[in-house]
PDB file of C-alpha atoms in Angstrom:
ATOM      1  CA  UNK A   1       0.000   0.000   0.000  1.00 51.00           C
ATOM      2  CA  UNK A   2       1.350   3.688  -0.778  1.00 64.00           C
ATOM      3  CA  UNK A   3       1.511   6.154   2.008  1.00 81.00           C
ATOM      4  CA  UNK A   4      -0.762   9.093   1.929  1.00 89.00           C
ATOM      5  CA  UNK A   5       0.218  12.494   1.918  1.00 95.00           C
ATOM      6  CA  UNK A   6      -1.578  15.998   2.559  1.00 97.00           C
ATOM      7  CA  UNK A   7      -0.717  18.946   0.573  1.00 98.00           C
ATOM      8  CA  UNK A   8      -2.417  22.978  -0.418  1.00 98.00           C
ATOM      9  CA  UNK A   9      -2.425  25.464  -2.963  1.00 97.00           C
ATOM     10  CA  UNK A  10      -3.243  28.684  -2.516  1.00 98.00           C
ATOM     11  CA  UNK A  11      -4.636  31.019  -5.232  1.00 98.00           C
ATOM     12  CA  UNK A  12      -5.326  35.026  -4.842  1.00 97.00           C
ATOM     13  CA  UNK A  13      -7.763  35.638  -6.791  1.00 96.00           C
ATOM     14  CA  UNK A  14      -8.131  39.250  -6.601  1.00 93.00           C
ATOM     15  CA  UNK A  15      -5.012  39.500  -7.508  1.00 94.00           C
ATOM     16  CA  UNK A  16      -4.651  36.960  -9.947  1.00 96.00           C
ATOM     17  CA  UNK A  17      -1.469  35.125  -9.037  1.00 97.00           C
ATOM     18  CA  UNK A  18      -0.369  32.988  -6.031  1.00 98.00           C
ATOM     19  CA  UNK A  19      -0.499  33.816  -2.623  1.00 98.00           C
ATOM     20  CA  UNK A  20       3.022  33.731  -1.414  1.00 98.00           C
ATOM     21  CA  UNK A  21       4.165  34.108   2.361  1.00 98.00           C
ATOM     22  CA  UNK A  22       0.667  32.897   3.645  1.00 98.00           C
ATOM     23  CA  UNK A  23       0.705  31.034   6.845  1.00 98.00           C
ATOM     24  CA  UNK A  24      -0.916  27.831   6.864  1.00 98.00           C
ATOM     25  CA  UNK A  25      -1.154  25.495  10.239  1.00 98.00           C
ATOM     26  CA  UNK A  26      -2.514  21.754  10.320  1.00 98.00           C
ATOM     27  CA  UNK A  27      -4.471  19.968  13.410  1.00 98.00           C
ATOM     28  CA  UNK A  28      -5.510  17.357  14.105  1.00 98.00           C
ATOM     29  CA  UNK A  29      -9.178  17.036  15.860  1.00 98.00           C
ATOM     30  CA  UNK A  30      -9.992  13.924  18.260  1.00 97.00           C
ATOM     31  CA  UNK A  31     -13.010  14.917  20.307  1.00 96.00           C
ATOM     32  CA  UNK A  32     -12.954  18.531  21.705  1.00 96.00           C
ATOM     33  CA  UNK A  33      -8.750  17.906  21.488  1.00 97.00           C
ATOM     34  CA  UNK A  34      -7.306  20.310  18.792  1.00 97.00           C
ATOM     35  CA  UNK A  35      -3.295  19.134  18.023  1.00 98.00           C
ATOM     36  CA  UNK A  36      -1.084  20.879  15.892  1.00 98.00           C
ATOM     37  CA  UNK A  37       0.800  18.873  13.888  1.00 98.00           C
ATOM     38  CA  UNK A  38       2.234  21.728  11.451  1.00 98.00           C
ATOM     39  CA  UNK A  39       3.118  24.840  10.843  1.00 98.00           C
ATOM     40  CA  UNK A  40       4.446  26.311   6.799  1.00 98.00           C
ATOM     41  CA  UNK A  41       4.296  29.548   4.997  1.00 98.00           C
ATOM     42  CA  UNK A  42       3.334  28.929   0.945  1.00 98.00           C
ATOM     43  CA  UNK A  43       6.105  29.622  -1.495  1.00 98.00           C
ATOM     44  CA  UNK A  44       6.353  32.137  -4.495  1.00 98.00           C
ATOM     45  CA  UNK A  45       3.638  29.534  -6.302  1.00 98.00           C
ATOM     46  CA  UNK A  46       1.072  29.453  -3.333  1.00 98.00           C
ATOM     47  CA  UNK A  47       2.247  25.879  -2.147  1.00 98.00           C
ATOM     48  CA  UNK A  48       4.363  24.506   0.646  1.00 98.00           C
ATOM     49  CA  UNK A  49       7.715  23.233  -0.325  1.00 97.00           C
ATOM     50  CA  UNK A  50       7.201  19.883   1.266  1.00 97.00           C
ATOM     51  CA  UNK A  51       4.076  18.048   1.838  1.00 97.00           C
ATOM     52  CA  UNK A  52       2.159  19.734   5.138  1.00 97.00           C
ATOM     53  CA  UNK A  53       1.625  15.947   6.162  1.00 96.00           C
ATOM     54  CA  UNK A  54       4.518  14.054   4.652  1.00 94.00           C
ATOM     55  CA  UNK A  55       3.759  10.226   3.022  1.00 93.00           C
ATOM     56  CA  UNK A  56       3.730   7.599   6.039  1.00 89.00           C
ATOM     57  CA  UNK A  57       2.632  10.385   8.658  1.00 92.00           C
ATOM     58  CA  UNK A  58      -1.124  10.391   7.760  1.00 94.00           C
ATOM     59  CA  UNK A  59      -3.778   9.033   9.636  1.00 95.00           C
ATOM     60  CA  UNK A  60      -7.532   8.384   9.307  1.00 97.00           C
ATOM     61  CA  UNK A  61      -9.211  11.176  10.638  1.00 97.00           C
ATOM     62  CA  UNK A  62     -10.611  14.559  10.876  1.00 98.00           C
ATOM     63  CA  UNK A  63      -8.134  17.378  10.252  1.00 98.00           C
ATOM     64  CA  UNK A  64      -8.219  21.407  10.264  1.00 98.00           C
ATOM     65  CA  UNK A  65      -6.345  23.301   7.870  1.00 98.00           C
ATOM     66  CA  UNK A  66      -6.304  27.319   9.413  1.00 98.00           C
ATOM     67  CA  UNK A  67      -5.087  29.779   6.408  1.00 98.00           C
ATOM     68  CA  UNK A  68      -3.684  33.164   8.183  1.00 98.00           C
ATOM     69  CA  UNK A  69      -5.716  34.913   4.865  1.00 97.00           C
ATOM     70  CA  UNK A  70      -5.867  38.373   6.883  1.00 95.00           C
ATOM     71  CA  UNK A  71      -2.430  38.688   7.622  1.00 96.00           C
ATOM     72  CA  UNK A  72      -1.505  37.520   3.591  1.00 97.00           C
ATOM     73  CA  UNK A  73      -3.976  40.544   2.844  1.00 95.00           C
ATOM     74  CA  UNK A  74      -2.753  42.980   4.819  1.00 93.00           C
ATOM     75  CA  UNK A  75       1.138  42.098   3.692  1.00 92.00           C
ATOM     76  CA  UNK A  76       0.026  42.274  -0.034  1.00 89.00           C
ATOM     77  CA  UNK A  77      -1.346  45.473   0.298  1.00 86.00           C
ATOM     78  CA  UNK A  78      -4.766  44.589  -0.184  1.00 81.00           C
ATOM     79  CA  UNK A  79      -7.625  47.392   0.400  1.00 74.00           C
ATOM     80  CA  UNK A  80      -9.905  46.793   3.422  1.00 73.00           C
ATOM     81  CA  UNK A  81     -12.295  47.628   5.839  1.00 77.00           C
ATOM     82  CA  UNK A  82     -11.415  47.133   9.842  1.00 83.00           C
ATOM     83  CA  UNK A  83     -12.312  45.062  10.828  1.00 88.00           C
ATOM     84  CA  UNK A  84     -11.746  43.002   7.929  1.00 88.00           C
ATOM     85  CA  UNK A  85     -14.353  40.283   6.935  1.00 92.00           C
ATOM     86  CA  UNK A  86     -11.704  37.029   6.519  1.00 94.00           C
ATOM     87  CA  UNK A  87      -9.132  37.075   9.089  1.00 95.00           C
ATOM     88  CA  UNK A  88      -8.684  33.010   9.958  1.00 97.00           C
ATOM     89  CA  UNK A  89      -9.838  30.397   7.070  1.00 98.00           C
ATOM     90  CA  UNK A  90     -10.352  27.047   8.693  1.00 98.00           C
ATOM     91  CA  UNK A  91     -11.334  24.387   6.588  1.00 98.00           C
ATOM     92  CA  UNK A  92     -11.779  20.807   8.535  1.00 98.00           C
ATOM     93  CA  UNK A  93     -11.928  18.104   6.951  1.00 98.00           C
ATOM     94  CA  UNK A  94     -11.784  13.978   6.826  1.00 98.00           C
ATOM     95  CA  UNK A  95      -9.135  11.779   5.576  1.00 97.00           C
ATOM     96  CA  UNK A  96     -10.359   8.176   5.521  1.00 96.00           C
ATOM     97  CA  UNK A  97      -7.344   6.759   3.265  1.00 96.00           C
ATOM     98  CA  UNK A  98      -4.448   6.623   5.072  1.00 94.00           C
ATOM     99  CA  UNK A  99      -2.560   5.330   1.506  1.00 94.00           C
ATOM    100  CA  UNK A 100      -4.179   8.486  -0.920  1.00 95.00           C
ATOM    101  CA  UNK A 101      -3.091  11.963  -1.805  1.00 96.00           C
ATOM    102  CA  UNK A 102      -5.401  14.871  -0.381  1.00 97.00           C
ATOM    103  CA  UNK A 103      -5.241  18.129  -1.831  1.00 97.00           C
ATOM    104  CA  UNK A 104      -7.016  21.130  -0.041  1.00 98.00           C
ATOM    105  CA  UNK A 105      -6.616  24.139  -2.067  1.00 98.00           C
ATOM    106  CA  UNK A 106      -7.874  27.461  -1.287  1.00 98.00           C
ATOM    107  CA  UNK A 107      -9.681  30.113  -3.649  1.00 98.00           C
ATOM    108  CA  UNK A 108      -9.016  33.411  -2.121  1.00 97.00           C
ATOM    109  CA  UNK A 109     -10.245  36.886  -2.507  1.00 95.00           C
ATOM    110  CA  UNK A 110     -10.880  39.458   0.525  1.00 94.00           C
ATOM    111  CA  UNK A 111     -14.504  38.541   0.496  1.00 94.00           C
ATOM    112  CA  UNK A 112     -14.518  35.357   0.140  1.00 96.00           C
ATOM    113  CA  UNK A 113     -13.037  31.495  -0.775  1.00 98.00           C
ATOM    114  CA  UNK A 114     -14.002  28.524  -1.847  1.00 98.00           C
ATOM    115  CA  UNK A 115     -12.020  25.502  -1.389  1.00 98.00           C
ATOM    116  CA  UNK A 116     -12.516  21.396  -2.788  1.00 97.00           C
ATOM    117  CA  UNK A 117     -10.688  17.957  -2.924  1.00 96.00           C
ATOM    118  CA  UNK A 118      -7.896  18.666  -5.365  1.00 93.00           C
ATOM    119  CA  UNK A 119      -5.341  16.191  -7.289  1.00 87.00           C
TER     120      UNK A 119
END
């Protein structure tokens, strides 16, 4: 069997290019217990430069990904009100196959994201 792994990709799309230098941390949720397990900042392409869970480290479960989107925004420049309306991103989530690839990427704008179960 192949050994999972857990990666992102984040997209500005206000801005139309990648959203570098965003912070991006990873927990794990059992019950009311929140763990972190990581902590990355995305490249100049809007991803990680290694997996955020690496093969052989993932786990059946449910999982949080929190995106630091209003500190990206702020850093880029980007025109707001204050307070602004994204600060945090959290997107939880399941993995039930220890051995596949899951992608969470992350649509982006000061208003508003969408997210899905990338490739």
């Amino acid at each position: 069997m192949t050994a999972g792994w857990l990666t992102t990709h984040v997209l500005d799309t206000a801005r139309g290019c990648p959203a570098a230098g965003l912070r991006v941390r990873l927990y794990r949720i059992e019950g009311a217990a929140r763990t972190l397990l990581a902590q990355m900042v995305t490249n100049a392409d809007g991803r990680t430069d290694s997996p955020i869970l690496p093969q052989g480290q993932v786990v059946p479960g449910i999982y949080e990904l929190v995106f630091e989107a209003g500190a990206y925004l702020d850093a880029a420049g980007t025109l707001h009100q204050e307070p602004q309306f994204l600060d945090e991103i959290p997107i939880r989530f399941g993995i039930s196959d220890a051995g596949a690839h899951y992608h969470v990427p992350l649509l982006l704008s000061p208003f508003g994201y969408s997210t899905y179960r990338g490739s």
